[in-house]
Every structure is written in structure tokens, then in C-alpha cells.
Amino acid sequence: MRPLMVIYPGNESIGRRLAEALGADIASLTMRQFPDEETYVRLATLCQGRDVIVVATLDRPNPKVLPLLFIVDLAHELRAHRVILVAPYLAHMRQDTRFNPGEAVASRSFAKLLSGGIDALVTIDPHLHRYEALAELYSVPAQVIHAAPLMAEWIQAEIEQPLVVGPDSESEQWVADVARRASAPYVVLEKTRRGDRDVEVSVPDVECWRNRQPVLVDDIISTARTMIETVRHLKRTDLPAPICVGVHAVFADDAHRALRSAGAERVVTTNTIAHESNEIDVSDAVAAAVERM
């Protein structure tokens, strides 16, 4: 029986690509708000006995989570064989420890919430800072896709003589992998974060790379403060204006405009979150991970 793809509103582009790659039918989903802002959900396509794949990227998650839980619970009620959540961007990974007494460790709470409704999870480069694997959080089978090969492929195809620049020492292993795959040298920044929007960076000596095109890479571009500060530093050198490449295009507030205004030559992201900067397609990698499930 063909799998059934439920596309959460806002995920139409990647959802249709996945449905085509997996040979899945696209479900008829109706979702709307009552006047009091409660949520109405209806699945008008047969779910019984089928693998139901729900595609819902979870940037800006709070308004999305309750309707998503209603969808996965409804699929179970309609006797789906399994419900697999494809969340290209997985939210609530930042708060991964209790920094101050009484704080909620949101990553654990959120994982419990989602694990209670789904049978499996597929995501791309979750922010595993203090966790070794998603299995430390999620009690359901999970497939994690890494975007490094796709980013490296794009860099190699689009940029002559790249110099890959990483955001901090913690990312060095990941940055080194991107650079190796793109056949390029790399450097990493030293970063001091004083707050959500207050970041200081120091750029290593890059004068020896004057013939190279700087390519700043990061997993999540949220406030973009690290990239903005790096762009400003690099503009004081003889290197060309940098190109910024990220996995997840969160872009809080006016971060995208601010990054371009700071002097970035080009801003490129994967399509884990729909945005005008999307140039790197992850759908084939996601489809392969779903098939492995």
C-alpha cells in the first residue's frame, strides 16, 4: 500500500518533492481556526493500514505544535500503520541543560511530547550540543540526516577557490568535513557569546588566503550575529566579500536583511525551512532516510 503524505501548511514545496520521491499519495488535510482560536483538523484520505508521513518543519514552533499533535493523534485514530514525522528543522534543542535553578530543559520536555505521538522521526542536523545523539532525548527511532555533503557539493559546484570559514571551535569537526568534501582549506573563528544578540568574534589571520573566496558556513542562521560580525571583519581584509551558507534558514526578525546589508555577497541555505535563500535541496536525502525507516 502506498504511503500517505500529510503536508503541514507552509511545507508544500518540500512535501511535494518528498511525495514524488517516495511514490506517496498526498492527503487531503483541512486545518483552520475557530473564532476563539482553537484548531479544527480533518484528514479526508484513507489512513487505515498505511504508513502516514507528516511533513512539518518546526521553526517558530509554538503555534504549530498543538495542530501537529492533533494531526498525528488523528492519524492513529484513523488506524494508520505508523506515523512518521519528517521535521527538517527540529525545534527546542537550544535549552539542553539547566543553566540556572528552576529552568525548564525544554529539549527534554519537547522530546517527551513528540515521542508520545509519533512512531518515528526524521530530521536534519539537529542542534546536538550537549547530547551525543537524539536517542538521549527521543524514545522513538530517529534518522538524522547530515547536510554537510550537500553543502560541500554546492560549494564545489558554485565557488572557485573557496576558503571555508567556521563559526567556532566547537564546529571545527563539522566545518573540516565540509571543507574536505569541497576540496578546500578552512579556518574557524573564536566566538564569545554574551547574549542572544551580542556576539564577539575574532578572525584568524587570513592574509595568506587572498586568492580564496571566503564561504562562511553554519548550521543555524538565527539572529545571524556571528555571520554579520565575521562579514564586517573580513571586509577589512583583501579577501572578496564573503558568501554565507547555512543549513537552517531561521532568520529571526530582520536577520536576513541585516546580513545582506553587512556586506555578504550571497546568502544560501538548504530548504529545511522555506525561504528566498533556499538553493540547496535536501528532499532526496530526506526521502532516502524515510525509506530506511
mmCIF file of C-alpha atoms in Angstrom:
data_model
loop_
_atom_site.group_PDB
_atom_site.id
_atom_site.type_symbol
_atom_site.label_atom_id
_atom_site.label_comp_id
_atom_site.label_asym_id
_atom_site.label_seq_id
_atom_site.Cartn_x
_atom_site.Cartn_y
_atom_site.Cartn_z
ATOM 1 C CA MET A 1 0.000 0.000 0.000
ATOM 2 C CA ARG A 2 1.346 3.432 -0.964
ATOM 3 C CA PRO A 3 2.377 5.668 1.916
ATOM 4 C CA LEU A 4 0.321 8.756 2.657
ATOM 5 C CA MET A 5 1.979 12.177 2.881
ATOM 6 C CA VAL A 6 0.375 14.763 5.157
ATOM 7 C CA ILE A 7 1.839 18.184 4.362
ATOM 8 C CA TYR A 8 1.575 20.713 7.174
ATOM 9 C CA PRO A 9 0.721 24.185 5.773
ATOM 10 C CA GLY A 10 3.869 26.023 4.732
ATOM 11 C CA ASN A 11 5.714 22.825 3.764
ATOM 12 C CA GLU A 12 4.182 22.409 0.306
ATOM 13 C CA SER A 13 7.374 22.670 -1.738
ATOM 14 C CA ILE A 14 9.459 20.090 0.112
ATOM 15 C CA GLY A 15 6.363 17.972 0.844
ATOM 16 C CA ARG A 16 5.502 17.557 -2.837
ATOM 17 C CA ARG A 17 9.121 16.718 -3.687
ATOM 18 C CA LEU A 18 9.130 14.042 -0.981
ATOM 19 C CA ALA A 19 5.803 12.603 -2.097
ATOM 20 C CA GLU A 20 7.130 12.238 -5.646
ATOM 21 C CA ALA A 21 10.403 10.669 -4.478
ATOM 22 C CA LEU A 22 8.599 8.173 -2.195
ATOM 23 C CA GLY A 23 5.671 7.412 -4.500
ATOM 24 C CA ALA A 24 3.319 8.638 -1.779
ATOM 25 C CA ASP A 25 -0.230 9.905 -2.077
ATOM 26 C CA ILE A 26 -0.811 13.405 -0.733
ATOM 27 C CA ALA A 27 -3.521 13.521 1.917
ATOM 28 C CA SER A 28 -6.442 15.909 1.869
ATOM 29 C CA LEU A 29 -5.803 17.957 5.013
ATOM 30 C CA THR A 30 -8.134 20.668 6.250
ATOM 31 C CA MET A 31 -6.891 22.876 9.047
ATOM 32 C CA ARG A 32 -8.451 26.087 10.289
ATOM 33 C CA GLN A 33 -9.080 28.086 13.434
ATOM 34 C CA PHE A 34 -12.392 28.565 15.159
ATOM 35 C CA PRO A 35 -13.246 32.176 16.134
ATOM 36 C CA ASP A 36 -11.847 31.511 19.630
ATOM 37 C CA GLU A 37 -8.532 30.378 18.023
ATOM 38 C CA GLU A 38 -8.992 26.692 18.801
ATOM 39 C CA THR A 39 -7.951 24.409 15.949
ATOM 40 C CA TYR A 40 -10.035 22.298 13.561
ATOM 41 C CA VAL A 41 -8.279 19.396 11.783
ATOM 42 C CA ARG A 42 -9.653 16.905 9.252
ATOM 43 C CA LEU A 43 -7.945 14.175 7.217
ATOM 44 C CA ALA A 44 -10.262 13.186 4.375
ATOM 45 C CA THR A 45 -7.962 10.497 2.900
ATOM 46 C CA LEU A 46 -7.948 6.844 3.949
ATOM 47 C CA CYS A 47 -5.229 6.204 6.567
ATOM 48 C CA GLN A 48 -6.058 2.654 7.645
ATOM 49 C CA GLY A 49 -3.106 0.287 7.310
ATOM 50 C CA ARG A 50 -0.870 2.897 5.705
ATOM 51 C CA ASP A 51 2.380 4.498 6.732
ATOM 52 C CA VAL A 52 1.488 8.152 7.284
ATOM 53 C CA ILE A 53 4.347 10.615 6.808
ATOM 54 C CA VAL A 54 3.719 14.051 8.309
ATOM 55 C CA VAL A 55 5.990 16.783 6.913
ATOM 56 C CA ALA A 56 6.265 19.723 9.302
ATOM 57 C CA THR A 57 9.367 21.815 9.736
ATOM 58 C CA LEU A 58 9.335 23.277 13.242
ATOM 59 C CA ASP A 59 10.828 26.730 13.091
ATOM 60 C CA ARG A 60 8.741 29.190 15.129
ATOM 61 C CA PRO A 61 7.220 26.098 16.726
ATOM 62 C CA ASN A 62 4.754 27.250 19.337
ATOM 63 C CA PRO A 63 1.743 27.911 17.041
ATOM 64 C CA LYS A 64 2.493 24.709 15.106
ATOM 65 C CA VAL A 65 2.865 22.137 17.853
ATOM 66 C CA LEU A 66 -0.729 21.652 19.032
ATOM 67 C CA PRO A 67 -2.159 21.293 15.499
ATOM 68 C CA LEU A 68 0.683 18.897 14.682
ATOM 69 C CA LEU A 69 -0.137 16.757 17.724
ATOM 70 C CA PHE A 70 -3.802 16.735 16.687
ATOM 71 C CA ILE A 71 -2.797 15.519 13.202
ATOM 72 C CA VAL A 72 -0.609 12.655 14.413
ATOM 73 C CA ASP A 73 -3.182 11.586 17.012
ATOM 74 C CA LEU A 74 -5.913 11.680 14.370
ATOM 75 C CA ALA A 75 -3.830 9.519 12.023
ATOM 76 C CA HIS A 76 -3.527 6.913 14.784
ATOM 77 C CA GLU A 77 -7.265 7.093 15.463
ATOM 78 C CA LEU A 78 -7.855 6.507 11.745
ATOM 79 C CA ARG A 79 -5.790 3.309 12.130
ATOM 80 C CA ALA A 80 -2.602 4.308 10.356
ATOM 81 C CA HIS A 81 0.035 1.582 10.408
ATOM 82 C CA ARG A 82 2.736 4.010 11.539
ATOM 83 C CA VAL A 83 3.064 7.779 11.821
ATOM 84 C CA ILE A 84 6.479 9.126 10.815
ATOM 85 C CA LEU A 85 7.260 12.772 11.468
ATOM 86 C CA VAL A 86 9.601 14.465 8.992
ATOM 87 C CA ALA A 87 10.748 17.649 10.731
ATOM 88 C CA PRO A 88 13.545 19.045 8.546
ATOM 89 C CA TYR A 89 14.182 21.615 11.277
ATOM 90 C CA LEU A 90 13.678 20.295 14.797
ATOM 91 C CA ALA A 91 12.835 22.942 17.381
ATOM 92 C CA HIS A 92 13.537 23.308 21.089
ATOM 93 C CA MET A 93 17.071 21.895 21.006
ATOM 94 C CA ARG A 94 18.791 25.037 22.320
ATOM 95 C CA GLN A 95 17.897 24.667 26.025
ATOM 96 C CA ASP A 96 19.765 21.416 26.597
ATOM 97 C CA THR A 97 20.725 21.830 30.238
ATOM 98 C CA ARG A 98 19.617 23.720 33.349
ATOM 99 C CA PHE A 99 21.848 26.796 33.365
ATOM 100 C CA ASN A 100 20.061 28.374 36.346
ATOM 101 C CA PRO A 101 17.978 26.827 39.154
ATOM 102 C CA GLY A 102 14.371 26.246 38.225
ATOM 103 C CA GLU A 103 14.814 26.416 34.434
ATOM 104 C CA ALA A 104 12.919 24.038 32.176
ATOM 105 C CA VAL A 105 15.139 21.855 29.993
ATOM 106 C CA ALA A 106 12.887 22.424 27.003
ATOM 107 C CA SER A 107 14.672 19.963 24.728
ATOM 108 C CA ARG A 108 13.736 17.070 27.020
ATOM 109 C CA SER A 109 10.173 18.253 27.599
ATOM 110 C CA PHE A 110 9.574 18.723 23.883
ATOM 111 C CA ALA A 111 11.050 15.318 23.059
ATOM 112 C CA LYS A 112 8.694 13.637 25.530
ATOM 113 C CA LEU A 113 5.754 15.458 23.977
ATOM 114 C CA LEU A 114 6.583 14.468 20.403
ATOM 115 C CA SER A 115 7.675 10.924 21.251
ATOM 116 C CA GLY A 116 4.276 10.282 22.791
ATOM 117 C CA GLY A 117 2.510 10.870 19.473
ATOM 118 C CA ILE A 118 4.770 9.592 16.692
ATOM 119 C CA ASP A 119 6.320 6.261 15.790
ATOM 120 C CA ALA A 120 9.494 7.575 14.161
ATOM 121 C CA LEU A 121 11.304 10.817 13.418
ATOM 122 C CA VAL A 122 13.436 12.087 10.520
ATOM 123 C CA THR A 123 15.298 15.377 10.851
ATOM 124 C CA ILE A 124 18.324 17.245 9.524
ATOM 125 C CA ASP A 125 21.289 18.406 11.601
ATOM 126 C CA PRO A 126 19.545 18.935 14.942
ATOM 127 C CA HIS A 127 21.454 21.142 17.364
ATOM 128 C CA LEU A 128 23.097 18.361 19.370
ATOM 129 C CA HIS A 129 25.386 20.476 21.513
ATOM 130 C CA ARG A 130 25.380 18.608 24.837
ATOM 131 C CA TYR A 131 23.782 15.404 23.513
ATOM 132 C CA GLU A 132 25.620 12.673 21.650
ATOM 133 C CA ALA A 133 22.508 11.516 19.781
ATOM 134 C CA LEU A 134 18.763 12.103 19.520
ATOM 135 C CA ALA A 135 18.253 8.762 21.257
ATOM 136 C CA GLU A 136 19.187 10.526 24.505
ATOM 137 C CA LEU A 137 16.011 12.582 24.098
ATOM 138 C CA TYR A 138 13.571 10.779 21.823
ATOM 139 C CA SER A 139 12.133 7.376 22.714
ATOM 140 C CA VAL A 140 11.167 6.600 19.092
ATOM 141 C CA PRO A 141 13.505 5.543 16.262
ATOM 142 C CA ALA A 142 15.130 8.585 14.676
ATOM 143 C CA GLN A 143 17.077 9.158 11.473
ATOM 144 C CA VAL A 144 19.404 12.161 11.428
ATOM 145 C CA ILE A 145 20.480 13.468 8.029
ATOM 146 C CA HIS A 146 23.667 15.499 7.695
ATOM 147 C CA ALA A 147 23.676 18.382 5.240
ATOM 148 C CA ALA A 148 27.478 18.638 5.034
ATOM 149 C CA PRO A 149 27.743 16.553 1.821
ATOM 150 C CA LEU A 150 25.070 18.659 0.098
ATOM 151 C CA MET A 151 26.653 21.936 1.238
ATOM 152 C CA ALA A 152 30.074 20.778 0.077
ATOM 153 C CA GLU A 153 28.649 19.718 -3.277
ATOM 154 C CA TRP A 154 27.081 23.164 -3.718
ATOM 155 C CA ILE A 155 30.319 24.947 -2.718
ATOM 156 C CA GLN A 156 32.392 22.847 -5.096
ATOM 157 C CA ALA A 157 29.991 23.452 -7.989
ATOM 158 C CA GLU A 158 29.365 27.166 -7.439
ATOM 159 C CA ILE A 159 32.534 28.728 -6.000
ATOM 160 C CA GLU A 160 36.030 28.879 -7.409
ATOM 161 C CA GLN A 161 38.863 28.697 -4.884
ATOM 162 C CA PRO A 162 36.724 28.612 -1.704
ATOM 163 C CA LEU A 163 38.013 29.154 1.830
ATOM 164 C CA VAL A 164 35.551 27.593 4.266
ATOM 165 C CA VAL A 165 35.111 29.636 7.467
ATOM 166 C CA GLY A 166 33.512 28.018 10.524
ATOM 167 C CA PRO A 167 31.682 29.826 13.349
ATOM 168 C CA ASP A 168 33.601 28.496 16.370
ATOM 169 C CA SER A 169 35.948 25.791 17.654
ATOM 170 C CA GLU A 170 33.015 23.561 18.652
ATOM 171 C CA SER A 171 32.025 23.318 14.983
ATOM 172 C CA GLU A 172 35.525 22.519 13.733
ATOM 173 C CA GLN A 173 34.927 18.823 13.062
ATOM 174 C CA TRP A 174 31.808 19.612 11.025
ATOM 175 C CA VAL A 175 33.482 22.504 9.182
ATOM 176 C CA ALA A 176 36.513 20.353 8.415
ATOM 177 C CA ASP A 177 34.217 17.720 6.903
ATOM 178 C CA VAL A 178 32.512 20.302 4.652
ATOM 179 C CA ALA A 179 35.905 21.666 3.579
ATOM 180 C CA ARG A 180 37.348 18.223 2.892
ATOM 181 C CA ARG A 181 34.368 17.259 0.761
ATOM 182 C CA ALA A 182 34.632 20.568 -1.136
ATOM 183 C CA SER A 183 38.423 20.142 -1.571
ATOM 184 C CA ALA A 184 39.012 23.460 0.181
ATOM 185 C CA PRO A 185 41.046 24.775 3.120
ATOM 186 C CA TYR A 186 39.260 26.027 6.217
ATOM 187 C CA VAL A 187 39.655 28.282 9.262
ATOM 188 C CA VAL A 188 37.479 28.639 12.356
ATOM 189 C CA LEU A 189 36.574 31.705 14.370
ATOM 190 C CA GLU A 190 36.894 32.314 18.078
ATOM 191 C CA LYS A 191 33.462 33.352 19.337
ATOM 192 C CA THR A 192 32.337 34.872 22.623
ATOM 193 C CA ARG A 193 28.559 34.997 23.121
ATOM 194 C CA ARG A 194 27.348 37.449 25.766
ATOM 195 C CA GLY A 195 23.653 37.126 24.951
ATOM 196 C CA ASP A 196 21.203 36.041 22.267
ATOM 197 C CA ARG A 197 22.085 39.055 20.103
ATOM 198 C CA ASP A 198 25.510 40.016 21.472
ATOM 199 C CA VAL A 199 28.347 38.067 19.856
ATOM 200 C CA GLU A 200 32.020 38.959 19.530
ATOM 201 C CA VAL A 201 34.203 37.103 17.041
ATOM 202 C CA SER A 202 37.889 37.136 16.245
ATOM 203 C CA VAL A 203 39.022 36.091 12.788
ATOM 204 C CA PRO A 204 42.299 34.181 12.342
ATOM 205 C CA ASP A 205 44.988 35.590 10.062
ATOM 206 C CA VAL A 206 43.589 35.117 6.560
ATOM 207 C CA GLU A 207 46.097 37.184 4.578
ATOM 208 C CA CYS A 208 47.640 34.018 3.175
ATOM 209 C CA TRP A 209 44.273 33.179 1.547
ATOM 210 C CA ARG A 210 43.995 36.337 -0.578
ATOM 211 C CA ASN A 211 43.271 34.287 -3.708
ATOM 212 C CA ARG A 212 40.395 32.490 -1.986
ATOM 213 C CA GLN A 213 36.651 33.224 -1.744
ATOM 214 C CA PRO A 214 35.526 33.131 1.914
ATOM 215 C CA VAL A 215 32.494 30.917 2.483
ATOM 216 C CA LEU A 216 31.002 31.229 5.974
ATOM 217 C CA VAL A 217 29.165 28.049 6.970
ATOM 218 C CA ASP A 218 26.884 27.421 9.936
ATOM 219 C CA ASP A 219 24.120 25.008 10.862
ATOM 220 C CA ILE A 220 21.510 27.535 12.040
ATOM 221 C CA ILE A 221 21.279 31.149 10.896
ATOM 222 C CA SER A 222 19.000 32.679 13.519
ATOM 223 C CA THR A 223 19.948 36.207 14.592
ATOM 224 C CA ALA A 224 22.939 35.959 12.165
ATOM 225 C CA ARG A 225 25.054 37.978 14.598
ATOM 226 C CA THR A 226 28.088 35.693 14.245
ATOM 227 C CA MET A 227 27.985 35.869 10.444
ATOM 228 C CA ILE A 228 27.396 39.636 10.463
ATOM 229 C CA GLU A 229 30.392 40.266 12.722
ATOM 230 C CA THR A 230 32.548 37.937 10.606
ATOM 231 C CA VAL A 231 31.477 39.640 7.374
ATOM 232 C CA ARG A 232 32.472 43.001 8.865
ATOM 233 C CA HIS A 233 35.882 41.660 9.926
ATOM 234 C CA LEU A 234 36.559 40.105 6.519
ATOM 235 C CA LYS A 235 35.613 43.309 4.733
ATOM 236 C CA ARG A 236 38.673 44.898 6.374
ATOM 237 C CA THR A 237 40.955 42.380 4.637
ATOM 238 C CA ASP A 238 41.898 41.996 0.987
ATOM 239 C CA LEU A 239 39.618 38.985 0.586
ATOM 240 C CA PRO A 240 36.460 39.151 -1.554
ATOM 241 C CA ALA A 241 33.075 39.786 0.080
ATOM 242 C CA PRO A 242 32.092 36.511 1.775
ATOM 243 C CA ILE A 243 29.342 34.110 0.783
ATOM 244 C CA CYS A 244 27.220 32.797 3.681
ATOM 245 C CA VAL A 245 25.894 29.233 3.588
ATOM 246 C CA GLY A 246 23.628 27.785 6.281
ATOM 247 C CA VAL A 247 21.595 24.654 6.846
ATOM 248 C CA HIS A 248 18.532 26.102 8.594
ATOM 249 C CA ALA A 249 17.163 29.492 7.464
ATOM 250 C CA VAL A 250 15.575 30.573 10.750
ATOM 251 C CA PHE A 251 16.380 34.284 10.229
ATOM 252 C CA ALA A 252 14.868 35.860 13.338
ATOM 253 C CA ASP A 253 13.371 39.318 12.814
ATOM 254 C CA ASP A 254 15.326 41.149 10.067
ATOM 255 C CA ALA A 255 18.432 38.915 10.225
ATOM 256 C CA HIS A 256 18.457 38.146 6.503
ATOM 257 C CA ARG A 257 18.314 41.822 5.502
ATOM 258 C CA ALA A 258 20.935 42.699 8.135
ATOM 259 C CA LEU A 259 23.296 40.024 6.832
ATOM 260 C CA ARG A 260 22.998 41.269 3.262
ATOM 261 C CA SER A 261 23.383 44.868 4.422
ATOM 262 C CA ALA A 262 26.557 43.961 6.327
ATOM 263 C CA GLY A 263 28.184 43.079 3.013
ATOM 264 C CA ALA A 264 27.586 39.381 2.359
ATOM 265 C CA GLU A 265 27.995 38.714 -1.338
ATOM 266 C CA ARG A 266 25.378 35.974 -1.286
ATOM 267 C CA VAL A 267 23.296 34.133 1.318
ATOM 268 C CA VAL A 268 22.422 30.487 0.587
ATOM 269 C CA THR A 269 20.527 27.912 2.669
ATOM 270 C CA THR A 270 19.014 24.465 2.340
ATOM 271 C CA ASN A 271 15.239 24.116 2.038
ATOM 272 C CA THR A 272 14.666 22.717 5.539
ATOM 273 C CA ILE A 273 12.788 25.988 6.166
ATOM 274 C CA ALA A 274 11.141 27.682 3.190
ATOM 275 C CA HIS A 275 12.956 30.965 2.460
ATOM 276 C CA GLU A 276 14.061 33.035 -0.523
ATOM 277 C CA SER A 277 17.678 31.995 0.156
ATOM 278 C CA ASN A 278 16.974 28.266 -0.427
ATOM 279 C CA GLU A 279 19.322 26.890 -3.091
ATOM 280 C CA ILE A 280 20.333 23.502 -1.683
ATOM 281 C CA ASP A 281 17.663 20.796 -1.914
ATOM 282 C CA VAL A 282 17.582 18.180 0.852
ATOM 283 C CA SER A 283 14.493 16.282 -0.328
ATOM 284 C CA ASP A 284 16.324 13.303 -1.893
ATOM 285 C CA ALA A 285 18.344 12.785 1.301
ATOM 286 C CA VAL A 286 15.172 13.011 3.387
ATOM 287 C CA ALA A 287 13.347 10.542 1.125
ATOM 288 C CA ALA A 288 16.207 8.057 1.449
ATOM 289 C CA ALA A 289 16.075 8.354 5.252
ATOM 290 C CA VAL A 290 12.317 7.786 5.280
ATOM 291 C CA GLU A 291 12.763 4.694 3.105
ATOM 292 C CA ARG A 292 15.321 3.350 5.600
ATOM 293 C CA MET A 293 12.610 3.630 8.258
#
